[in-house]
Amino acid sequence: MSTPSSPSRKARADASRNRDRILEVARNLFAERGSQVQLPEVARAAGVGIGTVYRHFPTQADLIEAAAAQRFAEIEEYARTCLGGEPGRGLWRYLNHVGETLEADSGLSAAIEAARHSRGSAPRGEALAGLEAVIGDIIESDCAAGALRADLTVADVYMMVGALSATISTGSGDWRRLLALQFEGLRSA
Amino acid sequence: MSTPSSPSRKARADASRNRDRILEVARNLFAERGSQVQLPEVARAAGVGIGTVYRHFPTQADLIEAAAAQRFAEIEEYARTCLGGEPGRGLWRYLNHVGETLEADSGLSAAIEAARHSRGSAPRGEALAGLEAVIGDIIESDCAAGALRADLTVADVYMMVGALSATISTGSGDWRRLLALQFEGLRSA
DNA sequence: ACCTGAACACCGTTCAAGT
DNA sequence: ACCTGAACACCGTTCAAGT
């Protein structure tokens, strides 16, 4: 609404450089320490004033979300490869990849947590709509192969990933065990 | 270490009354809004100064833990009744009761979350040792009845309850569905 | 247009004074 | 002994001035 005239018609050169620096620094910091990273720290590490961080990312949640966007894209890309492999094993491969990504990048858990604590069903970026569609396809494909319970929904998978994310982000327990146990509930009876 | 001479040898009358008021108020507030309740608010509602809250509960986590202690006791009590019922259904009944308690009292999720984010395996009060033992007995009993997978551990159950708690506390998804899916992974194959 | 950093609002926690 | 509340440290966010 209050951003440049056109949907991003030629942002100023140093401005977009700043934005990139902030995002890169944020990605690294969030990956390491998750949501406990402070914004002044990000500003310092990026070599800009705090106001500049807020100009590009109006709220902390926006920055966390933006920093995780790449991971979501990568996950979606990987998800597509799960559609072609051994029949009936797509969702299992997908969930393992998500677990490994969550383990390697605390920023992803932070983004999921932020989204969960946000409004019940806030208008999450259309980026996630694409991922949602692919997951739906994987479920359908695995179901057709007789590997998954017939009533499984995308919402079920999201709920489980959220639960997995919360567990991984506390560092407690061993997530591969949790995933293995959880997955039993997704298989056909 | 720095508390009264004996392990609580006669605390002053108004002091213990203050402590009780703080705890009662905290229980109500935490139950309603979980960990987003602020300590000044607790002090105000209890009609005491902030310093008094800190005198009795050195840190916010201590207050959250103390406020949830009753719930843990109630849960342990209920858990014991799960040992006598229909053979093989103890853990299922236990987990449903935990879910209902989590749903009704946000303070319990707050306490679990706090404990999880705390030191990996901090010296949690011996209160939890009792609960842990009962859960172990339930598992053993249900296993003997052939209802649960033989390699199931108390740690598995804790991990799942933590995942369930995190999901319920965000209000996202429907926890009975999650529990049903999760429980499939605990049953014998 | 965009950047900066002082300033504001707020919260957890401490501590010097009181009783 | 215990209570009080001003004070401190700190963090997210805003905004008047600068360029």
Coordinates of C-alpha atoms (C1' of nucleotides) in Angstrom, one line a residue:
Chain A
M1 CA 0.0 0.0 0.0
S2 CA 2.6 2.5 1.0
T3 CA 5.5 1.0 -0.9
P4 CA 6.9 2.4 -4.2
S5 CA 4.5 3.3 -7.0
S6 CA 4.7 0.0 -8.9
P7 CA 5.0 -3.4 -7.3
S8 CA 8.8 -2.9 -7.1
R9 CA 9.5 -0.7 -10.1
K10 CA 13.2 -0.1 -9.8
A11 CA 14.2 0.1 -6.2
R12 CA 17.2 2.2 -5.5
A13 CA 20.5 0.5 -6.0
D14 CA 22.0 0.8 -2.5
A15 CA 18.6 0.1 -1.0
S16 CA 18.3 -3.3 -2.6
R17 CA 21.9 -4.0 -1.7
N18 CA 21.1 -3.2 1.9
R19 CA 18.1 -5.4 1.7
D20 CA 20.2 -8.3 0.4
R21 CA 22.9 -7.8 3.0
I22 CA 20.3 -7.8 5.8
L23 CA 18.7 -11.0 4.4
E24 CA 22.0 -12.8 4.1
V25 CA 23.1 -11.9 7.5
A26 CA 19.7 -12.8 9.0
R27 CA 19.7 -16.2 7.2
N28 CA 23.0 -17.1 8.8
L29 CA 22.1 -15.8 12.3
F30 CA 18.6 -17.4 12.3
A31 CA 20.0 -20.7 11.0
E32 CA 22.4 -20.8 14.0
R33 CA 20.2 -19.5 16.8
G34 CA 16.7 -19.3 15.6
S35 CA 14.2 -16.9 16.9
Q36 CA 16.4 -15.8 19.8
V37 CA 18.4 -13.6 17.5
Q38 CA 17.8 -9.9 18.2
L39 CA 17.2 -7.3 15.5
P40 CA 19.8 -4.9 16.7
E41 CA 22.3 -7.7 16.2
V42 CA 21.1 -8.2 12.7
A43 CA 21.5 -4.5 11.9
R44 CA 25.0 -4.4 13.4
A45 CA 26.1 -7.5 11.5
A46 CA 24.7 -6.1 8.3
G47 CA 26.3 -2.7 8.9
V48 CA 23.1 -0.7 8.7
G49 CA 21.0 1.2 11.1
I50 CA 18.0 -0.4 12.8
G51 CA 15.7 1.8 11.0
T52 CA 16.9 0.3 7.7
V53 CA 16.0 -3.2 8.9
Y54 CA 12.5 -2.0 9.7
R55 CA 12.1 -0.2 6.4
H56 CA 12.6 -3.4 4.5
F57 CA 11.0 -5.7 7.0
P58 CA 8.2 -4.0 8.9
T59 CA 8.2 -6.6 11.7
Q60 CA 10.4 -9.3 13.1
A61 CA 8.1 -11.9 11.8
D62 CA 8.5 -10.5 8.2
L63 CA 12.2 -10.9 8.5
I64 CA 12.0 -14.4 9.8
E65 CA 9.6 -15.3 7.1
A66 CA 11.7 -13.7 4.4
A67 CA 14.9 -15.4 5.7
A68 CA 13.1 -18.8 5.5
A69 CA 11.6 -18.3 2.1
Q70 CA 14.5 -19.9 0.3
R71 CA 14.3 -22.9 2.4
F72 CA 10.6 -23.3 1.6
A73 CA 11.4 -23.0 -2.1
E74 CA 14.1 -25.6 -1.8
I75 CA 11.8 -27.9 0.1
E76 CA 9.1 -27.5 -2.6
E77 CA 11.7 -28.3 -5.2
Y78 CA 12.7 -31.4 -3.4
A79 CA 9.1 -32.3 -2.9
R80 CA 8.7 -32.5 -6.6
T81 CA 11.4 -35.1 -6.9
C82 CA 9.4 -37.2 -4.4
L83 CA 6.7 -37.6 -6.9
G84 CA 8.8 -39.6 -9.4
G85 CA 10.6 -42.1 -7.2
E86 CA 9.6 -45.5 -5.8
P87 CA 5.9 -45.6 -5.7
G88 CA 4.4 -45.2 -2.2
R89 CA 7.5 -43.8 -0.6
G90 CA 7.1 -40.1 -1.6
L91 CA 5.8 -38.8 1.7
W92 CA 8.3 -40.7 3.7
R93 CA 11.2 -39.2 1.7
Y94 CA 9.6 -35.8 1.9
L95 CA 9.3 -35.8 5.7
N96 CA 12.8 -37.0 6.2
H97 CA 14.1 -34.2 4.1
V98 CA 12.0 -31.7 6.0
G99 CA 13.4 -33.1 9.3
E100 CA 17.0 -32.7 8.0
T101 CA 16.4 -29.2 6.9
L102 CA 14.8 -28.3 10.2
E103 CA 17.8 -29.8 12.0
A104 CA 20.3 -27.8 9.9
D105 CA 18.5 -24.5 9.9
S106 CA 16.8 -23.2 13.1
G107 CA 15.4 -20.3 11.1
L108 CA 13.0 -22.7 9.4
S109 CA 11.6 -23.8 12.8
A110 CA 11.3 -20.1 13.8
A111 CA 9.3 -19.3 10.7
I112 CA 7.0 -22.3 11.2
E113 CA 6.5 -21.3 14.8
A114 CA 5.8 -17.7 13.9
A115 CA 3.3 -18.7 11.3
R116 CA 1.6 -21.1 13.7
H117 CA 1.4 -18.5 16.5
S118 CA 0.1 -16.0 14.0
R119 CA -3.6 -15.7 13.1
G120 CA -5.2 -19.1 12.8
S121 CA -5.2 -19.1 9.0
A122 CA -3.5 -15.8 8.1
P123 CA -3.0 -15.1 4.4
R124 CA 0.3 -17.0 4.2
G125 CA 2.2 -16.1 1.1
E126 CA 1.2 -17.8 -2.1
A127 CA 4.6 -19.4 -2.0
L128 CA 3.1 -21.9 0.4
A129 CA 0.1 -22.5 -1.8
G130 CA 2.5 -24.1 -4.3
L131 CA 4.1 -26.3 -1.7
E132 CA 0.6 -27.3 -0.4
A133 CA -0.4 -28.4 -3.9
V134 CA 2.7 -30.6 -4.2
I135 CA 2.1 -32.2 -0.9
G136 CA -1.4 -32.9 -2.0
D137 CA -0.1 -34.7 -5.1
I138 CA 2.4 -36.7 -3.1
I139 CA -0.4 -37.9 -0.7
E140 CA -2.6 -38.8 -3.7
S141 CA 0.2 -40.7 -5.4
D142 CA 1.2 -42.6 -2.3
C143 CA -2.4 -43.4 -1.5
A144 CA -2.9 -44.7 -5.0
A145 CA 0.0 -47.0 -4.4
G146 CA -1.8 -48.2 -1.3
A147 CA 0.9 -46.9 1.1
L148 CA -1.0 -44.3 3.0
R149 CA -4.3 -44.3 4.8
A150 CA -7.1 -43.1 2.5
D151 CA -8.3 -40.3 4.7
L152 CA -5.0 -38.5 5.0
T153 CA -5.1 -34.7 4.3
V154 CA -2.5 -32.0 3.7
A155 CA -3.6 -30.5 7.0
D156 CA -2.6 -33.7 8.8
V157 CA 0.8 -33.5 7.3
Y158 CA 1.2 -29.8 8.2
M159 CA 0.1 -30.5 11.8
M160 CA 2.7 -33.3 12.1
V161 CA 5.5 -31.2 10.6
G162 CA 4.6 -28.4 13.1
A163 CA 4.8 -30.9 15.9
L164 CA 8.1 -32.2 14.6
S165 CA 9.5 -28.7 14.2
A166 CA 8.6 -27.8 17.7
T167 CA 10.4 -30.9 19.0
I168 CA 13.5 -30.3 16.9
S169 CA 13.7 -26.6 17.9
T170 CA 13.9 -27.5 21.5
G171 CA 16.8 -29.9 20.8
S172 CA 15.1 -32.4 23.0
G173 CA 14.6 -36.0 22.0
D174 CA 15.7 -37.6 18.8
W175 CA 13.6 -36.4 15.9
R176 CA 14.2 -39.5 13.6
R177 CA 12.5 -41.7 16.3
L178 CA 9.6 -39.3 16.6
L179 CA 9.2 -39.2 12.8
A180 CA 9.3 -42.9 12.6
L181 CA 6.6 -43.3 15.3
Q182 CA 4.5 -40.6 13.7
F183 CA 4.7 -42.0 10.3
E184 CA 3.2 -45.3 11.4
G185 CA 0.0 -43.3 11.9
L186 CA 0.0 -42.1 8.3
R187 CA 0.4 -45.6 6.7
S188 CA -2.5 -47.6 5.5
A189 CA -3.9 -49.9 8.2
Chain B
M1 CA 20.5 -22.7 50.0
S2 CA 19.7 -19.1 50.9
T3 CA 16.1 -19.8 52.1
P4 CA 15.0 -20.1 55.8
S5 CA 17.1 -22.3 58.2
S6 CA 15.1 -25.5 57.9
P7 CA 13.5 -26.7 54.7
S8 CA 10.5 -24.3 55.4
R9 CA 10.5 -24.2 59.2
K10 CA 7.6 -22.0 59.9
A11 CA 7.4 -19.3 57.3
R12 CA 5.9 -16.0 58.4
A13 CA 2.1 -16.0 58.3
D14 CA 1.5 -13.1 55.8
A15 CA 4.4 -14.3 53.8
S16 CA 2.9 -17.7 53.1
R17 CA -0.5 -16.0 52.5
N18 CA 1.1 -13.8 49.9
R19 CA 2.7 -16.8 48.3
D20 CA -0.7 -18.5 48.1
R21 CA -2.4 -15.5 46.6
I22 CA 0.3 -15.2 44.0
L23 CA 0.1 -18.8 43.1
E24 CA -3.7 -18.8 42.9
V25 CA -3.7 -15.7 40.7
A26 CA -0.9 -17.1 38.5
R27 CA -2.8 -20.4 38.0
N28 CA -5.8 -18.5 36.7
L29 CA -3.9 -16.2 34.5
F30 CA -1.6 -18.8 33.1
A31 CA -4.5 -21.2 32.5
E32 CA -6.2 -18.5 30.3
R33 CA -3.3 -17.0 28.4
G34 CA -0.3 -19.2 29.0
S35 CA 3.2 -17.9 28.9
Q36 CA 2.3 -14.5 27.5
V37 CA 1.1 -13.4 31.0
Q38 CA 3.5 -10.8 32.4
L39 CA 4.8 -10.8 35.9
P40 CA 3.8 -7.2 36.8
E41 CA 0.3 -8.3 35.9
V42 CA 0.5 -11.2 38.3
A43 CA 1.8 -8.9 41.1
R44 CA -1.0 -6.4 40.5
A45 CA -3.7 -9.1 40.5
A46 CA -2.3 -10.5 43.7
G47 CA -2.1 -7.1 45.3
V48 CA 1.6 -7.4 46.1
G49 CA 4.7 -5.6 44.9
I50 CA 6.8 -7.1 42.1
G51 CA 9.6 -7.7 44.5
T52 CA 7.4 -10.0 46.5
V53 CA 6.7 -12.2 43.5
Y54 CA 10.5 -12.5 43.0
R55 CA 11.1 -13.3 46.6
H56 CA 8.9 -16.3 46.4
F57 CA 9.6 -17.3 42.8
P58 CA 13.2 -16.3 41.8
T59 CA 12.4 -16.6 38.1
Q60 CA 9.5 -16.6 35.8
A61 CA 10.1 -20.2 35.0
D62 CA 9.8 -21.1 38.7
L63 CA 6.4 -19.4 38.9
I64 CA 5.2 -21.2 35.8
E65 CA 6.5 -24.5 37.1
A66 CA 4.9 -24.0 40.5
A67 CA 1.6 -22.9 39.0
A68 CA 1.5 -26.1 37.0
A69 CA 2.6 -28.4 39.8
Q70 CA -1.0 -29.2 40.8
R71 CA -1.8 -30.2 37.3
F72 CA 1.1 -32.6 37.2
A73 CA -0.1 -34.1 40.5
E74 CA -3.6 -34.5 39.1
I75 CA -2.3 -36.1 36.0
E76 CA -0.2 -38.5 38.0
E77 CA -3.2 -39.4 40.1
Y78 CA -5.2 -40.0 37.0
A79 CA -2.4 -42.0 35.5
R80 CA -2.6 -44.5 38.4
T81 CA -6.3 -45.1 37.5
C82 CA -5.1 -46.1 34.1
L83 CA -3.3 -49.0 35.5
G84 CA -6.4 -50.8 36.6
G85 CA -8.8 -50.4 33.7
E86 CA -9.3 -52.5 30.6
P87 CA -6.0 -54.2 29.8
G88 CA -4.1 -52.7 27.0
R89 CA -5.9 -49.3 27.0
G90 CA -4.0 -47.5 29.8
L91 CA -1.7 -45.4 27.7
W92 CA -4.5 -44.4 25.3
R93 CA -6.6 -43.2 28.2
Y94 CA -3.7 -41.5 29.8
L95 CA -2.8 -39.5 26.6
N96 CA -6.4 -38.4 26.1
H97 CA -6.5 -37.1 29.6
V98 CA -3.3 -35.2 29.1
G99 CA -4.7 -33.7 25.9
E100 CA -7.8 -32.5 27.6
T101 CA -5.8 -31.0 30.4
L102 CA -3.5 -29.2 28.0
E103 CA -6.6 -27.9 26.2
A104 CA -8.2 -26.6 29.4
D105 CA -5.1 -25.1 31.0
S106 CA -2.6 -23.2 28.9
G107 CA -0.3 -23.0 31.9
L108 CA 0.5 -26.7 31.5
S109 CA 1.8 -26.2 28.0
A110 CA 3.8 -23.2 29.2
A111 CA 5.4 -25.4 31.9
I112 CA 6.2 -28.1 29.4
E113 CA 7.6 -25.7 26.9
A114 CA 9.7 -24.0 29.6
A115 CA 11.1 -27.4 30.8
R116 CA 11.9 -28.4 27.2
H117 CA 13.7 -25.2 26.4
S118 CA 15.5 -25.4 29.7
R119 CA 18.7 -27.4 30.0
G120 CA 18.5 -30.6 28.1
S121 CA 17.9 -32.8 31.1
A122 CA 17.8 -30.4 34.0
P123 CA 17.1 -31.7 37.4
R124 CA 13.4 -31.5 37.1
G125 CA 11.6 -31.8 40.4
E126 CA 11.3 -35.2 41.8
A127 CA 7.6 -34.7 41.4
L128 CA 8.1 -35.7 37.8
A129 CA 10.1 -38.8 38.8
G130 CA 6.9 -40.2 40.3
L131 CA 5.0 -39.5 37.1
E132 CA 7.7 -41.0 35.1
A133 CA 7.5 -44.2 37.1
V134 CA 3.8 -44.6 36.6
I135 CA 4.1 -44.0 32.9
G136 CA 6.7 -46.7 32.8
D137 CA 4.3 -49.1 34.6
I138 CA 1.5 -48.3 32.1
I139 CA 3.7 -49.0 29.2
E140 CA 4.8 -52.3 30.7
S141 CA 1.2 -53.3 31.5
D142 CA -0.1 -52.4 28.0
C143 CA 2.9 -54.1 26.4
A144 CA 2.2 -57.3 28.4
A145 CA -1.3 -57.1 27.1
G146 CA 0.2 -57.0 23.6
A147 CA -1.3 -53.6 22.8
L148 CA 1.9 -51.6 22.4
R149 CA 5.1 -52.0 20.5
A150 CA 7.7 -53.8 22.6
D151 CA 10.4 -51.2 22.2
L152 CA 8.4 -48.3 23.5
T153 CA 10.0 -46.1 26.1
V154 CA 9.0 -43.4 28.6
A155 CA 11.1 -41.0 26.6
D156 CA 9.1 -41.8 23.5
V157 CA 5.9 -40.9 25.3
Y158 CA 7.4 -37.7 26.7
M159 CA 8.5 -36.6 23.3
M160 CA 5.1 -37.2 21.9
V161 CA 3.4 -35.3 24.7
G162 CA 5.8 -32.4 24.1
A163 CA 4.9 -32.4 20.4
L164 CA 1.2 -32.6 21.3
S165 CA 1.6 -29.8 23.8
A166 CA 3.3 -27.5 21.2
T167 CA 0.5 -28.1 18.8
I168 CA -2.3 -27.5 21.3
S169 CA -0.7 -24.3 22.6
T170 CA -0.7 -22.7 19.1
G171 CA -4.4 -23.5 18.8
S172 CA -3.7 -24.8 15.3
G173 CA -5.1 -28.0 14.1
D174 CA -7.2 -30.4 16.0
W175 CA -5.3 -32.3 18.6
R176 CA -7.5 -35.3 18.8
R177 CA -6.7 -36.1 15.2
L178 CA -3.0 -35.6 15.9
L179 CA -3.2 -37.8 18.9
A180 CA -5.0 -40.5 17.0
L181 CA -2.4 -40.5 14.2
Q182 CA 0.4 -40.4 16.7
F183 CA -1.0 -43.2 18.7
E184 CA -0.9 -45.6 15.7
G185 CA 2.8 -45.4 15.9
L186 CA 2.8 -46.6 19.5
R187 CA 0.7 -49.7 18.9
S188 CA 2.1 -53.1 18.3
A189 CA 2.7 -53.8 14.6
Chain C
dA1 C1' 13.8 7.8 -1.6
dC2 C1' 16.4 6.1 1.7
dC3 C1' 19.3 6.0 5.9
dT4 C1' 20.4 6.9 10.8
dG5 C1' 20.2 6.5 15.6
dA6 C1' 18.2 8.7 19.5
dA7 C1' 13.9 8.1 21.8
dC8 C1' 9.8 5.6 23.3
dA9 C1' 7.2 1.8 25.4
dC10 C1' 7.6 -2.2 27.8
dC11 C1' 9.2 -6.2 30.4
dG12 C1' 12.2 -9.1 33.4
dT13 C1' 14.9 -8.6 37.3
dT14 C1' 17.5 -6.3 41.2
dC15 C1' 18.1 -3.7 45.3
dA16 C1' 18.2 0.2 48.6
dA17 C1' 14.8 1.6 52.0
dG18 C1' 11.3 0.8 54.7
dT19 C1' 8.2 -2.0 58.3
Chain D
dA1 C1' 12.0 -11.5 57.8
dC2 C1' 9.5 -9.7 54.6
dC3 C1' 7.5 -6.0 51.5
dT4 C1' 7.7 -2.2 48.3
dG5 C1' 8.5 0.2 44.1
dA6 C1' 11.9 3.0 41.9
dA7 C1' 15.7 1.8 39.0
dC8 C1' 18.4 -0.9 35.7
dA9 C1' 19.3 -3.5 31.5
dC10 C1' 17.4 -4.7 27.4
dC11 C1' 14.6 -5.3 23.2
dG12 C1' 11.1 -4.2 19.6
dT13 C1' 9.5 -0.4 17.2
dT14 C1' 9.0 4.6 15.7
dC15 C1' 10.2 8.9 13.9
dA16 C1' 12.5 13.5 13.4
dA17 C1' 16.6 14.8 11.0
dG18 C1' 19.7 14.2 7.8
dT19 C1' 21.6 12.8 2.8

